Short mmCIF file of C-alpha atoms in Angstrom, two decimals:
data_model
loop_
_atom_site.label_atom_id
_atom_site.label_comp_id
_atom_site.label_asym_id
_atom_site.label_seq_id
_atom_site.Cartn_x
_atom_site.Cartn_y
_atom_site.Cartn_z
CA MET Q 1478 -27.85 1.01 -71.65
CA ALA Q 1479 -26.19 -0.50 -69.64
CA SER Q 1480 -25.98 0.55 -65.79
CA PHE Q 1481 -22.98 0.12 -63.94
CA ALA Q 1482 -22.50 -1.03 -59.99
CA VAL Q 1483 -20.08 1.94 -57.84
CA PRO Q 1484 -18.40 0.52 -55.14
CA GLY Q 1485 -19.84 1.77 -52.12
CA LEU Q 1486 -23.20 2.82 -53.53
CA GLY Q 1487 -26.43 2.27 -54.25
CA GLY Q 1488 -27.98 0.99 -57.79
CA SER Q 1489 -29.04 4.80 -57.75
CA GLY Q 1490 -25.23 5.75 -57.03
CA LEU Q 1491 -26.49 6.85 -53.50
CA ASP Q 1492 -23.32 6.78 -51.63
CA ILE Q 1493 -25.04 5.78 -48.15
CA PRO Q 1494 -22.12 4.52 -46.15
CA SER Q 1495 -20.68 7.77 -46.61
CA MET Q 1496 -23.88 9.69 -46.29
CA LEU Q 1497 -24.19 7.47 -42.65
CA SER Q 1498 -21.26 8.36 -41.73
CA GLN Q 1499 -21.87 11.99 -42.03
CA LEU Q 1500 -24.99 11.88 -39.89
CA ARG Q 1501 -23.36 9.49 -37.36
CA VAL Q 1502 -21.25 12.82 -37.00
CA ALA Q 1503 -23.86 15.11 -36.54
CA GLU Q 1504 -25.89 12.70 -34.44
CA ASN Q 1505 -22.92 12.01 -32.17
CA GLN Q 1506 -22.73 16.12 -31.22
CA LYS Q 1507 -25.40 15.08 -29.23
CA LEU Q 1508 -23.11 13.77 -26.77
CA ASN Q 1509 -21.32 16.55 -26.50
CA PRO Q 1510 -22.88 18.13 -23.17
CA TYR Q 1511 -22.80 15.20 -21.46
CA LEU Q 1512 -19.48 13.88 -22.46
CA GLN Q 1513 -17.82 17.21 -20.92
CA LYS Q 1514 -19.58 16.75 -18.13
CA GLN Q 1515 -18.51 13.06 -17.44
CA SER Q 1516 -15.16 14.44 -17.95
CA SER Q 1517 -15.29 16.90 -15.21
CA PHE Q 1518 -16.42 14.75 -12.81
CA ASN Q 1519 -13.82 11.96 -13.07
CA GLY Q 1520 -11.43 14.97 -12.89
CA GLN Q 1521 -12.75 16.42 -9.85
CA VAL Q 1522 -12.47 12.93 -8.48
CA SER Q 1523 -9.16 12.72 -9.88
CA SER Q 1524 -8.07 15.49 -8.30
CA TRP Q 1525 -9.57 15.36 -4.95
CA GLY Q 1526 -7.51 11.83 -5.07
CA LYS Q 1527 -4.33 14.10 -5.36
CA ILE Q 1528 -5.32 16.02 -2.36
CA SER Q 1529 -6.65 13.43 -0.52
CA SER Q 1530 -2.66 11.72 -1.11
CA SER Q 1531 -0.82 14.94 -0.24
CA LEU Q 1532 -2.89 15.55 2.97
CA ASP Q 1533 -1.66 12.32 4.28
CA ALA Q 1534 1.85 12.44 2.90
CA ILE Q 1535 1.72 15.58 5.80
CA LYS Q 1536 -0.05 13.56 7.85
CA SER Q 1537 2.23 10.88 7.39
CA ASN Q 1538 5.37 13.13 8.12
CA MET Q 1539 3.95 14.78 11.30
CA GLU Q 1540 2.97 10.96 12.70
CA LYS Q 1541 7.43 10.07 12.21
CA LEU Q 1542 8.00 13.44 13.95
CA GLN Q 1543 6.42 12.44 17.16
CA ASP Q 1544 7.94 8.51 17.07
CA GLU Q 1545 11.17 8.65 15.30
CA GLY Q 1546 12.17 12.19 14.96
CA PHE Q 1547 11.95 13.84 18.51
CA ASN Q 1548 11.65 10.19 20.47
CA GLY Q 1549 14.68 9.02 18.32
CA VAL Q 1550 17.28 7.21 20.09
CA SER Q 1551 20.50 5.84 18.19
CA VAL Q 1552 22.25 2.21 19.44
CA GLY Q 1553 25.74 1.47 19.61
CA ASP Q 1554 27.14 -1.11 18.01
CA ASN Q 1555 28.20 -4.16 19.68
CA LYS Q 1556 30.16 -8.16 18.96
CA ALA Q 1557 27.35 -10.45 20.61
CA PHE Q 1558 24.21 -8.84 19.35
CA LYS Q 1559 22.74 -6.30 17.46
CA ALA Q 1560 19.82 -3.70 18.41
CA THR Q 1561 17.67 -1.75 17.38
CA ALA Q 1562 15.36 1.26 18.55
CA GLY Q 1563 11.77 1.85 17.62
CA LYS Q 1564 9.30 3.55 19.06
CA GLY Q 1565 9.50 3.85 23.26
CA ALA Q 1566 12.88 3.60 23.44
CA ILE Q 1567 14.54 5.81 26.23
CA PRO Q 1568 18.53 7.05 26.04
CA ASN Q 1569 20.03 4.79 28.50
CA SER Q 1570 23.04 2.14 29.04
CA TYR Q 1571 22.72 -1.82 30.11
CA SER Q 1572 25.30 -4.11 30.49
CA MET Q 1573 25.07 -6.89 28.40
CA VAL Q 1574 25.93 -11.10 28.30
CA VAL Q 1575 25.24 -13.37 25.97
CA LYS Q 1576 24.98 -16.72 27.73
CA GLN Q 1577 23.18 -19.05 25.59
CA LEU Q 1578 21.28 -18.81 21.72
CA ALA Q 1579 18.55 -20.23 21.31
CA LYS Q 1580 18.52 -23.59 18.90
CA SER Q 1581 16.16 -25.57 17.00
CA HIS Q 1582 15.12 -28.98 18.09
CA LYS Q 1583 16.26 -31.81 15.65
CA ILE Q 1584 15.43 -35.11 15.67
CA GLY Q 1585 16.35 -38.32 14.10
CA THR Q 1586 15.10 -41.65 13.17
CA GLU Q 1587 17.13 -44.74 13.78
CA PRO Q 1588 19.30 -45.88 10.58
CA GLN Q 1589 17.09 -48.05 7.57
CA THR Q 1590 18.83 -49.73 4.86
CA SER Q 1591 16.53 -48.21 2.37
CA ASN Q 1592 15.20 -45.01 1.90
CA ASP Q 1593 11.95 -46.14 -0.28
CA LYS Q 1594 11.09 -49.42 1.33
CA GLU Q 1595 7.69 -49.45 2.88
CA LEU Q 1596 8.14 -48.75 7.23
CA GLY Q 1597 4.17 -48.95 7.73
CA GLY Q 1598 2.12 -52.29 8.72
CA SER Q 1599 -0.91 -53.43 6.67
CA GLU Q 1600 -3.04 -50.84 7.58
CA THR Q 1601 -4.59 -48.78 4.91
CA ASN Q 1602 -4.08 -45.46 6.67
CA ARG Q 1603 -2.51 -43.94 9.50
CA LYS Q 1604 -1.91 -40.49 10.53
CA VAL Q 1605 1.13 -39.14 11.65
CA SER Q 1606 0.99 -36.03 14.65
CA ILE Q 1607 3.32 -33.59 15.04
CA THR Q 1608 3.84 -31.03 18.17
CA LEU Q 1609 5.80 -28.04 18.75
CA GLY Q 1610 5.80 -27.05 21.87
CA ASP Q 1611 2.12 -26.89 23.16
CA GLY Q 1612 1.05 -25.52 19.93
CA LYS Q 1613 -1.64 -27.28 18.03
CA PRO Q 1614 -0.94 -30.69 16.21
CA MET Q 1615 -0.06 -30.74 12.46
CA ASP Q 1616 -1.92 -34.00 11.01
CA VAL Q 1617 -0.16 -35.62 8.22
CA ASP Q 1618 -1.56 -38.32 6.48
CA LEU Q 1619 -0.41 -41.31 5.08
CA LYS Q 1620 -1.26 -44.08 2.60
CA LYS Q 1621 0.01 -47.64 3.35
CA ASP Q 1622 2.20 -46.66 0.57
CA GLU Q 1623 3.24 -43.95 1.80
CA THR Q 1624 5.35 -44.95 4.66
CA SER Q 1625 8.97 -44.80 3.27
CA LEU Q 1626 11.23 -42.49 4.36
CA THR Q 1627 11.53 -40.73 0.79
CA GLN Q 1628 7.44 -40.55 0.91
CA ILE Q 1629 6.94 -39.37 4.83
CA ALA Q 1630 9.49 -36.59 4.22
CA LYS Q 1631 7.64 -35.51 1.24
CA LYS Q 1632 4.29 -35.72 2.95
CA ILE Q 1633 5.50 -34.00 6.10
CA ASN Q 1634 6.86 -30.81 3.55
CA GLU Q 1635 3.84 -30.72 1.59
CA LYS Q 1636 2.28 -29.15 4.74
CA ASN Q 1637 4.19 -26.05 4.64
CA GLY Q 1638 4.46 -26.15 9.03
CA ASP Q 1639 6.75 -25.45 11.18
CA VAL Q 1640 8.68 -28.54 10.89
CA THR Q 1641 10.77 -29.61 7.91
CA ALA Q 1642 11.88 -33.53 7.22
CA GLU Q 1643 14.74 -34.40 4.87
CA VAL Q 1644 15.94 -38.32 4.38
CA MET Q 1645 20.12 -37.92 4.69
CA SER Q 1646 23.02 -40.27 4.89
CA ALA Q 1647 23.28 -42.80 7.97
CA GLY Q 1648 26.82 -44.41 6.79
CA GLY Q 1649 26.72 -48.15 5.64
CA GLY Q 1650 24.16 -47.28 2.66
CA LYS Q 1651 21.35 -46.12 5.33
CA PHE Q 1652 19.17 -43.70 5.38
CA LYS Q 1653 18.19 -41.66 8.34
CA LEU Q 1654 14.84 -39.77 8.61
CA VAL Q 1655 15.85 -36.21 10.00
CA VAL Q 1656 12.61 -33.18 11.37
CA THR Q 1657 14.25 -29.82 12.26
CA SER Q 1658 11.76 -27.28 13.54
CA LYS Q 1659 11.49 -24.16 11.78
CA LYS Q 1660 11.36 -22.24 15.39
CA THR Q 1661 13.77 -22.01 18.50
CA GLY Q 1662 13.79 -23.00 21.99
CA SER Q 1663 10.94 -24.73 23.95
CA ASP Q 1664 8.55 -22.98 21.72
CA GLY Q 1665 9.65 -25.53 18.92
CA GLU Q 1666 10.02 -28.51 21.02
CA ILE Q 1667 9.04 -31.33 18.60
CA THR Q 1668 6.78 -34.69 19.79
CA VAL Q 1669 5.77 -36.87 17.12
CA ASN Q 1670 2.84 -39.55 17.55
CA VAL Q 1671 1.45 -41.92 15.50
CA ASP Q 1672 -1.89 -43.44 15.29
CA GLY Q 1673 -3.17 -45.96 13.27
CA ASP Q 1674 -0.23 -48.17 12.55
CA SER Q 1675 1.49 -49.57 15.24
CA THR Q 1676 4.45 -50.37 13.36
CA LEU Q 1677 5.37 -47.28 12.20
CA ALA Q 1678 4.86 -45.88 15.56
CA GLU Q 1679 7.89 -47.74 16.79
CA VAL Q 1680 9.78 -46.17 14.11
CA LEU Q 1681 8.11 -42.50 14.36
CA ASN Q 1682 7.16 -41.81 17.83
CA PHE Q 1683 9.06 -39.34 19.82
CA ASP Q 1684 8.44 -37.64 22.85
CA PRO Q 1685 11.02 -35.59 24.37
CA LYS Q 1686 10.22 -36.24 27.91
CA GLY Q 1687 9.86 -40.07 27.66
CA SER Q 1688 12.05 -43.08 25.30
CA SER Q 1689 11.49 -43.58 21.77
CA LYS Q 1690 13.69 -45.07 18.99
CA MET Q 1691 14.03 -42.04 17.32
CA THR Q 1692 17.29 -39.77 18.38
CA GLU Q 1693 17.19 -36.57 19.55
CA ILE Q 1694 20.02 -34.49 17.18
CA THR Q 1695 19.85 -31.25 18.38
CA ALA Q 1696 18.30 -30.18 22.00
CA ALA Q 1697 15.71 -27.95 21.79
CA GLN Q 1698 17.51 -24.83 23.46
CA ASN Q 1699 16.19 -21.26 25.00
CA ALA Q 1700 18.30 -18.48 23.96
CA LEU Q 1701 19.71 -17.31 27.40
CA ILE Q 1702 20.94 -13.05 28.38
CA GLU Q 1703 21.78 -11.24 31.37
CA ILE Q 1704 21.28 -7.42 31.68
CA ASP Q 1705 22.20 -5.55 34.51
CA GLY Q 1706 22.70 -8.61 36.21
CA GLU Q 1707 19.32 -10.20 35.56
CA GLU Q 1708 18.60 -13.35 33.66
CA VAL Q 1709 16.15 -13.49 30.63
CA GLU Q 1710 15.37 -16.21 29.12
CA ARG Q 1711 13.19 -16.69 25.87
CA SER Q 1712 12.56 -19.38 22.60
CA SER Q 1713 14.00 -17.06 20.09
CA ASN Q 1714 17.09 -15.01 19.25
CA THR Q 1715 15.50 -11.96 18.55
CA ILE Q 1716 14.64 -10.53 21.86
CA ALA Q 1717 11.65 -7.51 21.92
CA ASP Q 1718 10.11 -7.61 25.10
CA ALA Q 1719 13.53 -7.34 27.47
CA ILE Q 1720 13.78 -3.46 27.14
CA THR Q 1721 11.14 -0.41 26.02
CA GLY Q 1722 11.53 -0.05 22.37
CA ILE Q 1723 14.62 -1.99 21.80
CA THR Q 1724 14.73 -5.35 19.34
CA LEU Q 1725 18.08 -7.74 20.34
CA GLU Q 1726 19.15 -9.86 17.66
CA LEU Q 1727 21.48 -12.16 19.11
CA ARG Q 1728 24.58 -12.87 17.10
CA GLU Q 1729 26.92 -14.95 19.34
CA VAL Q 1730 28.15 -16.47 23.07
CA SER Q 1731 29.75 -13.44 25.00
CA GLU Q 1732 33.49 -14.37 25.45
CA VAL Q 1733 33.82 -16.20 28.48
CA VAL Q 1734 36.74 -15.14 30.46
CA ALA Q 1735 36.66 -17.77 33.20
CA GLU Q 1736 35.17 -21.20 32.51
CA GLY Q 1737 33.87 -21.31 36.38
CA PRO Q 1738 32.07 -22.86 37.60
CA PRO Q 1739 29.51 -20.52 37.24
CA LYS Q 1740 31.22 -19.15 33.85
CA GLU Q 1741 31.87 -15.70 33.73
CA TYR Q 1742 31.84 -13.71 30.55
CA LYS Q 1743 32.84 -10.36 29.62
CA SER Q 1744 30.01 -7.63 29.14
CA GLU Q 1745 29.04 -5.16 26.12
CA THR Q 1746 27.29 -1.89 27.15
CA LEU Q 1747 24.35 -1.15 25.10
CA SER Q 1748 24.43 2.61 24.73
CA VAL Q 1749 20.90 4.47 23.84
CA THR Q 1750 21.43 8.11 22.90
CA ALA Q 1751 19.13 10.40 22.22
CA ASP Q 1752 19.56 11.23 18.43
CA THR Q 1753 17.69 14.28 16.96
CA SER Q 1754 19.35 14.41 13.24
CA GLN Q 1755 16.26 12.81 12.16
CA VAL Q 1756 14.17 15.90 13.23
CA LYS Q 1757 15.55 18.53 10.91
CA THR Q 1758 15.37 16.03 8.03
CA LEU Q 1759 11.55 15.58 8.54
CA ILE Q 1760 10.69 19.21 9.21
CA GLU Q 1761 12.60 19.82 5.63
CA GLU Q 1762 10.24 17.33 4.29
CA PHE Q 1763 7.21 18.34 6.33
CA VAL Q 1764 7.66 22.29 4.85
CA LYS Q 1765 8.41 20.00 1.58
CA ASN Q 1766 5.09 18.22 1.54
CA TYR Q 1767 3.19 21.65 2.75
CA ASN Q 1768 4.38 23.34 -0.09
CA ALA Q 1769 3.39 20.60 -2.34
CA PHE Q 1770 0.23 20.66 -1.13
CA LEU Q 1771 0.04 23.84 -1.96
CA ASN Q 1772 1.27 23.54 -5.38
CA LEU Q 1773 -1.04 20.81 -6.00
CA SER Q 1774 -4.24 23.27 -4.14
CA ALA Q 1775 -3.17 26.27 -6.34
CA SER Q 1776 -3.35 23.82 -9.54
CA VAL Q 1777 -6.13 22.64 -9.54
CA SER Q 1778 -7.96 25.28 -8.42
CA ALA Q 1779 -6.44 27.43 -10.93
CA TYR Q 1780 -8.59 30.26 -13.39
CA THR Q 1781 -7.36 30.31 -17.11
CA ALA Q 1782 -8.59 33.66 -18.54
CA PRO Q 1783 -10.41 32.39 -21.96
CA ASP Q 1784 -9.40 32.90 -25.47
CA LYS Q 1785 -10.91 35.52 -26.92
CA ASN Q 1786 -12.41 33.33 -29.71
CA ALA Q 1787 -14.12 30.46 -27.03
CA ASP Q 1788 -18.11 30.29 -27.61
CA PRO Q 1789 -18.95 31.96 -24.19
CA THR Q 1790 -21.28 29.09 -23.82
CA GLN Q 1791 -18.93 26.10 -23.64
CA PRO Q 1792 -16.92 25.73 -20.63
CA ASN Q 1793 -13.18 26.93 -20.08
CA THR Q 1794 -11.03 23.98 -20.55
CA GLY Q 1795 -8.11 26.02 -19.05
CA ASN Q 1796 -9.84 25.92 -15.63
CA GLY Q 1797 -8.51 23.49 -12.96
CA ALA Q 1798 -10.73 20.52 -12.20
CA LEU Q 1799 -11.81 22.14 -8.68
CA PHE Q 1800 -11.78 25.72 -9.77
CA GLY Q 1801 -14.47 27.38 -7.80
CA ASP Q 1802 -15.25 24.75 -4.82
CA GLY Q 1803 -15.82 26.00 -1.87
CA THR Q 1804 -14.42 22.32 0.38
CA LEU Q 1805 -11.06 22.88 -1.24
CA ARG Q 1806 -11.10 26.67 -0.69
CA ARG Q 1807 -11.89 26.37 2.78
CA LEU Q 1808 -9.05 23.07 3.41
CA THR Q 1809 -6.47 25.54 1.93
CA SER Q 1810 -7.61 28.32 4.20
CA GLN Q 1811 -7.17 26.23 7.02
CA MET Q 1812 -4.48 24.37 6.33
CA LYS Q 1813 -2.34 28.04 5.65
CA SER Q 1814 -3.57 29.46 9.00
CA THR Q 1815 -2.54 26.25 11.15
CA ALA Q 1816 0.82 26.78 9.65
CA VAL Q 1817 1.44 30.10 10.25
CA GLY Q 1818 -0.24 30.00 13.43
CA ASN Q 1819 0.49 31.08 17.19
CA TYR Q 1820 1.66 28.15 19.79
CA GLY Q 1821 2.35 30.31 22.40
CA GLU Q 1822 0.57 27.98 25.04
CA ALA Q 1823 2.67 25.18 23.94
CA SER Q 1824 6.30 26.95 23.68
CA GLU Q 1825 6.81 30.24 25.05
CA LEU Q 1826 10.29 30.53 23.45
CA TYR Q 1827 9.21 29.58 20.09
CA GLN Q 1828 5.70 30.30 19.11
CA SER Q 1829 5.09 29.55 15.54
CA LEU Q 1830 7.60 28.36 12.53
CA ALA Q 1831 9.05 31.61 12.42
CA THR Q 1832 10.43 31.69 14.98
CA LEU Q 1833 12.08 29.04 14.25
CA GLY Q 1834 13.45 30.42 10.69
CA ILE Q 1835 10.35 28.95 8.86
CA THR Q 1836 8.81 31.86 7.25
CA VAL Q 1837 6.36 32.69 4.24
CA LYS Q 1838 8.43 33.00 1.06
CA PHE Q 1839 6.72 36.16 -1.47
CA ASP Q 1840 8.31 36.19 -4.73
CA ASP Q 1841 10.20 39.56 -4.94
CA VAL Q 1842 7.33 41.82 -7.25
CA ASN Q 1843 8.40 44.75 -8.95
CA PRO Q 1844 5.63 47.96 -8.89
CA GLY Q 1845 3.17 47.56 -11.39
CA GLU Q 1846 3.82 43.60 -11.63
CA GLU Q 1847 1.45 40.88 -10.92
CA ARG Q 1848 2.91 38.40 -8.67
CA THR Q 1849 2.99 34.80 -9.63
CA GLY Q 1850 3.42 31.03 -8.24
CA THR Q 1851 1.36 29.58 -5.35
CA ILE Q 1852 1.03 32.19 -2.47
CA GLY Q 1853 1.60 31.10 1.21
CA LEU Q 1854 5.15 28.77 0.45
CA LEU Q 1855 6.98 28.36 3.04
CA SER Q 1856 11.00 28.45 3.82
CA ILE Q 1857 13.35 27.63 5.83
CA ASP Q 1858 16.53 29.42 7.30
CA SER Q 1859 18.56 26.48 7.78
CA LYS Q 1860 21.12 28.54 10.07
CA LYS Q 1861 18.47 29.50 11.93
CA LEU Q 1862 16.85 26.15 12.46
CA ASP Q 1863 19.77 24.24 13.32
CA GLU Q 1864 20.74 26.71 16.36
CA ALA Q 1865 17.00 25.94 17.47
CA LEU Q 1866 17.41 21.92 17.24
CA LYS Q 1867 20.97 22.20 19.10
CA ASN Q 1868 20.01 24.53 22.00
CA ASN Q 1869 16.12 24.37 22.79
CA PRO Q 1870 15.36 20.70 21.56
CA LYS Q 1871 12.69 20.47 23.74
CA GLU Q 1872 10.94 23.73 22.57
CA VAL Q 1873 11.26 23.08 19.17
CA GLU Q 1874 9.27 19.97 20.31
CA ALA Q 1875 7.20 21.77 22.17
CA LEU Q 1876 5.88 23.59 19.20
CA PHE Q 1877 5.61 21.22 17.07
CA LEU Q 1878 4.53 18.04 19.05
CA GLY Q 1879 2.51 19.93 21.48
CA LYS Q 1880 2.62 20.50 25.96
CA ASP Q 1881 1.27 20.12 29.08
CA GLY Q 1882 -2.22 19.67 27.06
CA ALA Q 1883 -1.25 22.51 24.29
CA ASP Q 1884 -1.94 21.57 21.02
CA GLY Q 1885 1.50 22.12 19.22
CA LEU Q 1886 1.51 22.12 15.36
CA LYS Q 1887 0.72 18.25 15.00
CA GLY Q 1888 -2.40 18.60 16.91
CA ARG Q 1889 -3.86 21.46 14.87
CA MET Q 1890 -3.00 19.59 11.66
CA GLU Q 1891 -4.40 16.52 13.10
CA ASP Q 1892 -7.71 18.47 13.56
CA VAL Q 1893 -7.75 19.12 10.09
CA PHE Q 1894 -7.43 16.06 8.76
CA LYS Q 1895 -10.15 14.58 10.57
CA ILE Q 1896 -12.69 17.38 9.23
CA TYR Q 1897 -11.18 16.58 5.02
CA LEU Q 1898 -9.58 13.00 5.81
CA GLY Q 1899 -11.74 11.32 8.07
CA ASP Q 1900 -11.05 9.30 11.20
CA SER Q 1901 -10.71 5.85 10.96
CA ASP Q 1902 -10.08 5.33 15.01
CA SER Q 1903 -13.97 6.24 15.80
CA THR Q 1904 -16.16 3.89 15.80
CA PRO Q 1905 -18.39 3.92 13.30
CA LYS Q 1906 -15.58 5.81 10.97
CA THR Q 1907 -16.13 8.96 10.28
CA GLU Q 1908 -16.21 9.89 6.87
CA GLY Q 1909 -14.01 13.59 5.77
CA ALA Q 1910 -15.37 15.90 3.49
CA ILE Q 1911 -13.32 14.96 0.68
CA THR Q 1912 -14.84 11.72 0.86
CA THR Q 1913 -18.16 13.00 0.68
CA ALA Q 1914 -17.73 15.17 -1.87
CA VAL Q 1915 -15.62 12.25 -4.05
CA LYS Q 1916 -18.98 10.03 -3.63
CA GLY Q 1917 -21.20 13.09 -4.80
CA LEU Q 1918 -19.11 13.16 -7.87
CA LYS Q 1919 -19.05 9.24 -8.26
CA GLU Q 1920 -22.92 9.20 -8.26
CA GLN Q 1921 -23.66 11.94 -10.20
CA GLU Q 1922 -20.90 10.55 -12.61
CA SER Q 1923 -22.89 7.23 -12.70
CA ARG Q 1924 -26.26 9.23 -13.73
CA ILE Q 1925 -24.45 10.88 -16.86
CA ALA Q 1926 -23.07 7.73 -17.98
CA LYS Q 1927 -26.29 6.19 -18.20
CA GLN Q 1928 -27.59 9.75 -19.43
CA ILE Q 1929 -25.23 9.04 -22.11
CA THR Q 1930 -26.01 4.78 -22.65
CA ARG Q 1931 -29.58 6.20 -23.35
CA VAL Q 1932 -28.36 8.70 -25.84
CA GLU Q 1933 -26.37 6.26 -27.38
CA MET Q 1934 -29.05 3.83 -27.86
CA ARG Q 1935 -31.34 6.53 -28.92
CA ILE Q 1936 -28.77 7.63 -31.91
CA GLU Q 1937 -28.56 4.18 -33.13
CA ASP Q 1938 -31.99 3.61 -33.58
CA SER Q 1939 -32.39 7.30 -35.78
CA LEU Q 1940 -29.24 5.79 -37.95
CA LYS Q 1941 -30.45 2.53 -38.15
CA ARG Q 1942 -34.23 4.33 -39.21
CA SER Q 1943 -32.26 6.39 -41.41
CA GLU Q 1944 -30.44 3.93 -43.24
CA LYS Q 1945 -33.57 1.97 -44.04
CA GLU Q 1946 -35.05 5.28 -45.44
CA PHE Q 1947 -31.82 5.53 -47.52
CA LEU Q 1948 -32.31 2.02 -49.00
CA ARG Q 1949 -35.95 2.28 -49.66
CA LEU Q 1950 -34.70 5.69 -51.61
CA ASP Q 1951 -32.39 4.14 -53.25
CA LYS Q 1952 -34.52 1.28 -54.13
CA ALA Q 1953 -37.24 3.90 -56.05
CA MET Q 1954 -34.40 5.73 -57.28
CA THR Q 1955 -32.81 2.32 -58.45
CA GLU Q 1956 -36.50 1.94 -60.30
CA MET Q 1957 -37.26 5.27 -61.48
CA ASN Q 1958 -33.76 4.78 -63.93
CA SER Q 1959 -34.48 1.61 -65.13
CA LEU Q 1960 -37.94 3.00 -65.95
CA SER Q 1961 -36.08 5.90 -67.80
CA GLN Q 1962 -33.94 3.60 -69.10
CA SER Q 1963 -36.68 1.16 -70.75
CA LEU Q 1964 -38.76 4.57 -72.06
CA GLN Q 1965 -35.31 5.75 -73.64
CA ALA Q 1966 -34.60 2.08 -75.46
CA ALA Q 1967 -38.47 2.61 -76.05
CA LEU Q 1968 -38.74 5.91 -78.14
CA LEU Q 1969 -35.17 4.83 -80.00
CA GLY Q 1970 -36.97 1.94 -81.61
CA LEU Q 1971 -39.79 3.90 -82.92
CA MET Q 1972 -37.60 6.28 -84.32
CA LYS Q 1973 -35.78 4.06 -86.02
CA GLU Q 1974 -38.89 3.05 -87.49
#
């Protein structure tokens, strides 16, 4: 009797690949408890990351309230300069005159008959040192075949330093090398010195205080302004240290009203006025960020009743990743108590957010119904807040930022942030409760990952042993089938005789 091989089957007819596949599925069930723990740890780490980011948003908002909100100022527009207000700027007005703009130093060689002719001597190597003001020299090494105007410009620009070089037409078919400082004023005054090649030095050497064959195209010039009659000189057209908290960007020289001497200029008024327009926006942002934190906290700690048909021995996947976490529960409680706390020591007029019109909102619930949503969300009475900011901005500021050593909302919030986010200003840095929790979770996840690897290795070893057993069984059954077929053939032969 002939036998036929069936694809995917052994000689005995056993479907070994299918048997191994089913066995793998069964064996992999051993991984489920470990995988569930690993997923749980990763979910908790992810949730703590979101909580941390949410707290950072509130913290950043509080810092903006102090830096840009209650201390906010606005500046008027001017023709000769642009002023930008930053931290430390206070309301005031100044008489401003721009007498002179800062200019970059620009020098050029004498006209040369060619831009690619070598200008150096017979020396193999030479060094060109370019210095700006009192700064550190930038050294450019040139080989014997790198002393043409084009090559010199290329090598200077390759340094990507504080000067640029270009070859320009000098008329009459001649060329010159022009070197321009990227810095303005005396800080950008250029000095060039060639070492190791006296021939090239005759072309390139330049000393702003001496004589040389290189010529000055544009002299280095400092900016010169006058603030309330006092002259201020700087090397840049951007001046940030003349008026506290104000950055000046000079645009053009002020209008000349009399040639003099001395010249007389038309002054402009720099007006710095108090601006609390940002305060309400930042307070609204605080409420939005605070409510977002509460919603997130409720989401990641949520409890969901298990399905009645669910396996009671398995974890409830409907719960939030941080359900039952004591650290999160304490954090949320402290944030709520801080937000609705009393700050009478800082402000007698507005002792709490509620007195500003920022109150805890509760949904209307009919008798017998359960309350839904996140408890403790804040709501703003915009009209009441507007009146407070308009009539008593300093008292509103005291409530948020504190006064005379008494903490406001920001101070107490910062105490909570230090506990849970840590203190980056301390030495050594103090880790927060969230970082500590995440570190512990990651350590547990790492141990679980190693356990998963070991179980996977045991499963693979078990499958290999099973495969060998199946192959031995297949071989034995194949031999038995072959023997059976031989016996049947022998019996048929005897019967025919």
